[in-house]
C-alpha cells in the first residue's frame, strides 16, 4: 500500500458525499492493463460503506477497504485467479478514521472501536498508542499529524459516522497548526 494522496484521487471516490446514491460506469484513471472492470454499473450505496467500515476500518486495520480503487503499476494476477493489488491508501477512508479518532479522544466514543482508535492514533503519531492513552492525547497534536483533507466536508458517510459539524470544523481548524508550520511539528 502506497501513502495516501493529499485529497481523494478522483470524482469516483466512494467516500465523497456527492457520489452517494449515484450509479456510474467505473474507470481507473491509472488503469493497469488486464485489471478487470465491473461488467455492470457501480452504485455508491451507503450500505457498501458500512460493510467496508465494519470489515476492517472501524478496527483500524489495513485491508481491502483501506485501498484506493485506483490500481497502480505492479498490480498483477496471481495463480488461482487472485490479485496482488498495488494502490494508495484511500484518502477518504483515512480521513473518516482520523475524524473518528478525534471524536474518540474528545468524547470517549466514536464509530471506531477503542482498539481501532488506538491503532489509527498510533499511525498518525508514528508510535504505538495504547487504548488507555487515548483520553490523554492532545487534540492539537493529533491535528498536527492529520491528513490534509481532514476538514473537507465533501468526504463522509452518514451510514458510518455523523458528518462534520460546524462546531468541529471551527474548533479543529482553530486547533490545527498554521499553514506556515510543518504538519509534523508538535
mmCIF file of C-alpha atoms in Angstrom:
data_model
loop_
_atom_site.group_PDB
_atom_site.id
_atom_site.type_symbol
_atom_site.label_atom_id
_atom_site.label_comp_id
_atom_site.label_asym_id
_atom_site.label_seq_id
_atom_site.Cartn_x
_atom_site.Cartn_y
_atom_site.Cartn_z
ATOM 1 C CA UNK A 1 0.000 0.000 0.000
ATOM 2 C CA UNK A 2 1.379 3.386 -1.028
ATOM 3 C CA UNK A 3 0.937 6.516 1.105
ATOM 4 C CA UNK A 4 -2.413 8.281 0.717
ATOM 5 C CA UNK A 5 -2.752 11.178 -1.652
ATOM 6 C CA UNK A 6 -3.379 14.624 -0.173
ATOM 7 C CA UNK A 7 -7.016 14.544 -1.342
ATOM 8 C CA UNK A 8 -9.425 11.989 -2.784
ATOM 9 C CA UNK A 9 -7.956 10.806 -6.063
ATOM 10 C CA UNK A 10 -10.871 11.474 -8.401
ATOM 11 C CA UNK A 11 -14.614 12.002 -8.705
ATOM 12 C CA UNK A 12 -15.244 8.290 -8.172
ATOM 13 C CA UNK A 13 -14.145 8.077 -4.539
ATOM 14 C CA UNK A 14 -16.930 6.284 -2.649
ATOM 15 C CA UNK A 15 -16.277 8.461 0.409
ATOM 16 C CA UNK A 16 -17.256 11.658 -1.432
ATOM 17 C CA UNK A 17 -20.742 12.636 -0.291
ATOM 18 C CA UNK A 18 -21.751 13.800 -3.781
ATOM 19 C CA UNK A 19 -21.272 10.271 -5.096
ATOM 20 C CA UNK A 20 -23.648 8.678 -2.589
ATOM 21 C CA UNK A 21 -26.762 7.348 -4.255
ATOM 22 C CA UNK A 22 -25.316 7.579 -7.753
ATOM 23 C CA UNK A 23 -24.588 4.795 -10.211
ATOM 24 C CA UNK A 24 -21.694 5.115 -12.663
ATOM 25 C CA UNK A 25 -19.585 3.155 -15.082
ATOM 26 C CA UNK A 26 -16.281 2.821 -13.227
ATOM 27 C CA UNK A 27 -12.987 3.620 -14.873
ATOM 28 C CA UNK A 28 -9.487 3.723 -13.493
ATOM 29 C CA UNK A 29 -7.591 6.902 -14.123
ATOM 30 C CA UNK A 30 -4.377 4.878 -13.749
ATOM 31 C CA UNK A 31 -5.657 1.742 -15.391
ATOM 32 C CA UNK A 32 -3.348 -1.248 -15.379
ATOM 33 C CA UNK A 33 -3.777 -3.452 -18.451
ATOM 34 C CA UNK A 34 -5.570 -6.675 -17.612
ATOM 35 C CA UNK A 35 -7.254 -5.470 -14.414
ATOM 36 C CA UNK A 36 -10.892 -6.404 -14.892
ATOM 37 C CA UNK A 37 -13.580 -3.748 -14.700
ATOM 38 C CA UNK A 38 -17.065 -4.423 -13.361
ATOM 39 C CA UNK A 39 -19.422 -5.620 -16.073
ATOM 40 C CA UNK A 40 -22.279 -3.581 -14.673
ATOM 41 C CA UNK A 41 -22.558 -0.004 -13.414
ATOM 42 C CA UNK A 42 -21.366 0.554 -9.849
ATOM 43 C CA UNK A 43 -23.685 2.094 -7.249
ATOM 44 C CA UNK A 44 -22.266 4.252 -4.488
ATOM 45 C CA UNK A 45 -24.680 2.909 -1.903
ATOM 46 C CA UNK A 46 -24.279 3.889 1.765
ATOM 47 C CA UNK A 47 -24.664 0.265 2.878
ATOM 48 C CA UNK A 48 -21.483 -0.578 0.942
ATOM 49 C CA UNK A 49 -19.531 1.959 3.013
ATOM 50 C CA UNK A 50 -20.973 0.379 6.163
ATOM 51 C CA UNK A 51 -19.770 -3.073 5.089
ATOM 52 C CA UNK A 52 -16.289 -1.748 4.320
ATOM 53 C CA UNK A 53 -16.186 0.124 7.639
ATOM 54 C CA UNK A 54 -17.362 -2.880 9.643
ATOM 55 C CA UNK A 55 -14.982 -5.198 7.759
ATOM 56 C CA UNK A 56 -11.750 -3.582 8.911
ATOM 57 C CA UNK A 57 -11.755 0.216 9.023
ATOM 58 C CA UNK A 58 -13.532 0.508 12.392
ATOM 59 C CA UNK A 59 -10.790 -1.634 13.944
ATOM 60 C CA UNK A 60 -8.004 0.452 12.387
ATOM 61 C CA UNK A 61 -6.778 -2.478 10.312
ATOM 62 C CA UNK A 62 -5.235 -2.259 6.887
ATOM 63 C CA UNK A 63 -7.207 -4.269 4.396
ATOM 64 C CA UNK A 64 -9.002 -4.124 1.107
ATOM 65 C CA UNK A 65 -11.236 -1.340 2.416
ATOM 66 C CA UNK A 66 -8.147 0.790 3.071
ATOM 67 C CA UNK A 67 -7.071 0.717 -0.572
ATOM 68 C CA UNK A 68 -7.899 3.344 -3.160
ATOM 69 C CA UNK A 69 -9.850 1.795 -6.013
ATOM 70 C CA UNK A 70 -7.254 3.101 -8.488
ATOM 71 C CA UNK A 71 -4.844 0.261 -9.213
ATOM 72 C CA UNK A 72 -1.229 1.200 -9.890
ATOM 73 C CA UNK A 73 1.541 -0.407 -11.889
ATOM 74 C CA UNK A 74 2.697 -3.521 -10.107
ATOM 75 C CA UNK A 75 -0.839 -4.859 -9.760
ATOM 76 C CA UNK A 76 -0.838 -8.348 -11.205
ATOM 77 C CA UNK A 77 -2.856 -11.527 -11.405
ATOM 78 C CA UNK A 78 -1.503 -14.410 -9.327
ATOM 79 C CA UNK A 79 -2.127 -18.120 -9.757
ATOM 80 C CA UNK A 80 -5.582 -19.155 -8.596
ATOM 81 C CA UNK A 81 -7.168 -16.086 -10.220
ATOM 82 C CA UNK A 82 -6.280 -13.785 -7.295
ATOM 83 C CA UNK A 83 -4.598 -10.395 -7.462
ATOM 84 C CA UNK A 84 -1.643 -8.618 -5.920
ATOM 85 C CA UNK A 85 -3.041 -5.102 -5.780
ATOM 86 C CA UNK A 86 -0.855 -2.007 -5.633
ATOM 87 C CA UNK A 87 -2.746 1.139 -4.697
ATOM 88 C CA UNK A 88 -2.567 4.186 -2.491
ATOM 89 C CA UNK A 89 -4.194 4.139 0.894
ATOM 90 C CA UNK A 90 -7.693 5.532 0.348
ATOM 91 C CA UNK A 91 -7.635 9.196 1.390
ATOM 92 C CA UNK A 92 -11.375 9.250 2.102
ATOM 93 C CA UNK A 93 -11.262 6.196 4.357
ATOM 94 C CA UNK A 94 -8.235 7.583 6.217
ATOM 95 C CA UNK A 95 -9.952 10.937 6.749
ATOM 96 C CA UNK A 96 -13.007 9.153 8.168
ATOM 97 C CA UNK A 97 -10.805 7.156 10.560
ATOM 98 C CA UNK A 98 -8.856 10.206 11.713
ATOM 99 C CA UNK A 99 -12.034 12.202 12.362
ATOM 100 C CA UNK A 100 -13.309 9.348 14.474
ATOM 101 C CA UNK A 101 -10.024 9.293 16.449
ATOM 102 C CA UNK A 102 -10.577 12.963 17.288
ATOM 103 C CA UNK A 103 -14.154 12.244 18.327
ATOM 104 C CA UNK A 104 -12.978 9.296 20.412
ATOM 105 C CA UNK A 105 -10.389 11.429 22.195
ATOM 106 C CA UNK A 106 -12.880 14.281 22.759
ATOM 107 C CA UNK A 107 -15.917 12.171 23.743
ATOM 108 C CA UNK A 108 -14.585 8.743 24.686
ATOM 109 C CA UNK A 109 -16.531 7.069 21.882
ATOM 110 C CA UNK A 110 -16.814 7.135 18.122
ATOM 111 C CA UNK A 111 -17.530 4.945 15.110
ATOM 112 C CA UNK A 112 -14.127 3.321 15.743
ATOM 113 C CA UNK A 113 -13.609 0.628 18.322
ATOM 114 C CA UNK A 114 -11.259 1.649 21.136
ATOM 115 C CA UNK A 115 -8.649 -0.658 19.630
ATOM 116 C CA UNK A 116 -9.227 0.935 16.211
ATOM 117 C CA UNK A 117 -8.900 4.439 17.639
ATOM 118 C CA UNK A 118 -5.599 3.465 19.291
ATOM 119 C CA UNK A 119 -4.273 1.961 16.049
ATOM 120 C CA UNK A 120 -5.229 4.964 13.924
ATOM 121 C CA UNK A 121 -3.862 7.402 16.540
ATOM 122 C CA UNK A 122 -0.642 5.374 16.576
ATOM 123 C CA UNK A 123 -0.400 5.596 12.793
ATOM 124 C CA UNK A 124 -0.962 9.346 12.989
ATOM 125 C CA UNK A 125 1.706 9.837 15.648
ATOM 126 C CA UNK A 126 4.195 7.283 14.343
ATOM 127 C CA UNK A 127 4.305 5.319 17.573
ATOM 128 C CA UNK A 128 2.300 2.707 19.407
ATOM 129 C CA UNK A 129 -0.683 4.099 21.303
ATOM 130 C CA UNK A 130 -2.454 2.026 23.958
ATOM 131 C CA UNK A 131 -6.221 2.254 24.383
ATOM 132 C CA UNK A 132 -5.757 3.641 27.901
ATOM 133 C CA UNK A 133 -3.725 6.566 26.449
ATOM 134 C CA UNK A 134 -6.466 7.815 24.136
ATOM 135 C CA UNK A 135 -8.093 10.176 26.641
ATOM 136 C CA UNK A 136 -4.722 11.785 27.371
ATOM 137 C CA UNK A 137 -3.820 12.576 23.763
ATOM 138 C CA UNK A 138 -3.811 16.246 22.817
ATOM 139 C CA UNK A 139 -6.202 17.147 20.025
ATOM 140 C CA UNK A 140 -3.741 19.775 18.758
ATOM 141 C CA UNK A 141 -1.002 17.144 18.402
ATOM 142 C CA UNK A 142 -3.327 14.776 16.559
ATOM 143 C CA UNK A 143 -4.426 17.625 14.283
ATOM 144 C CA UNK A 144 -0.772 18.414 13.546
ATOM 145 C CA UNK A 145 -0.436 14.884 12.193
ATOM 146 C CA UNK A 146 -3.814 14.646 10.475
ATOM 147 C CA UNK A 147 -4.428 14.182 6.761
ATOM 148 C CA UNK A 148 -4.634 17.495 4.827
ATOM 149 C CA UNK A 149 -8.261 16.754 3.850
ATOM 150 C CA UNK A 150 -9.460 16.140 7.424
ATOM 151 C CA UNK A 151 -11.844 19.103 7.326
ATOM 152 C CA UNK A 152 -13.054 18.602 3.748
ATOM 153 C CA UNK A 153 -16.866 18.479 4.099
ATOM 154 C CA UNK A 154 -17.111 16.640 0.760
ATOM 155 C CA UNK A 155 -15.766 13.486 2.473
ATOM 156 C CA UNK A 156 -18.149 11.499 4.637
ATOM 157 C CA UNK A 157 -20.711 8.765 5.018
ATOM 158 C CA UNK A 158 -23.753 9.211 7.234
ATOM 159 C CA UNK A 159 -24.116 5.421 7.228
ATOM 160 C CA UNK A 160 -20.797 5.173 9.107
ATOM 161 C CA UNK A 161 -20.483 8.332 11.216
ATOM 162 C CA UNK A 162 -22.120 11.737 11.601
ATOM 163 C CA UNK A 163 -20.935 14.380 9.148
ATOM 164 C CA UNK A 164 -18.573 17.083 10.335
ATOM 165 C CA UNK A 165 -20.448 19.585 12.437
ATOM 166 C CA UNK A 166 -19.871 23.318 12.122
ATOM 167 C CA UNK A 167 -18.517 23.236 15.677
ATOM 168 C CA UNK A 168 -15.976 20.503 14.838
ATOM 169 C CA UNK A 169 -14.881 22.312 11.695
ATOM 170 C CA UNK A 170 -14.347 25.573 13.588
ATOM 171 C CA UNK A 171 -12.686 24.040 16.656
ATOM 172 C CA UNK A 172 -10.437 21.673 14.728
ATOM 173 C CA UNK A 173 -9.466 24.393 12.229
ATOM 174 C CA UNK A 174 -8.597 26.698 15.136
ATOM 175 C CA UNK A 175 -6.526 23.987 16.866
ATOM 176 C CA UNK A 176 -4.738 22.921 13.705
ATOM 177 C CA UNK A 177 -1.197 24.213 13.121
ATOM 178 C CA UNK A 178 -0.959 27.214 10.820
ATOM 179 C CA UNK A 179 -0.048 26.645 7.194
ATOM 180 C CA UNK A 180 3.405 28.109 7.812
ATOM 181 C CA UNK A 181 4.361 25.373 10.271
ATOM 182 C CA UNK A 182 5.257 21.820 9.470
ATOM 183 C CA UNK A 183 2.413 19.288 9.713
ATOM 184 C CA UNK A 184 4.659 17.051 11.821
ATOM 185 C CA UNK A 185 5.743 19.732 14.256
ATOM 186 C CA UNK A 186 4.145 19.170 17.714
#
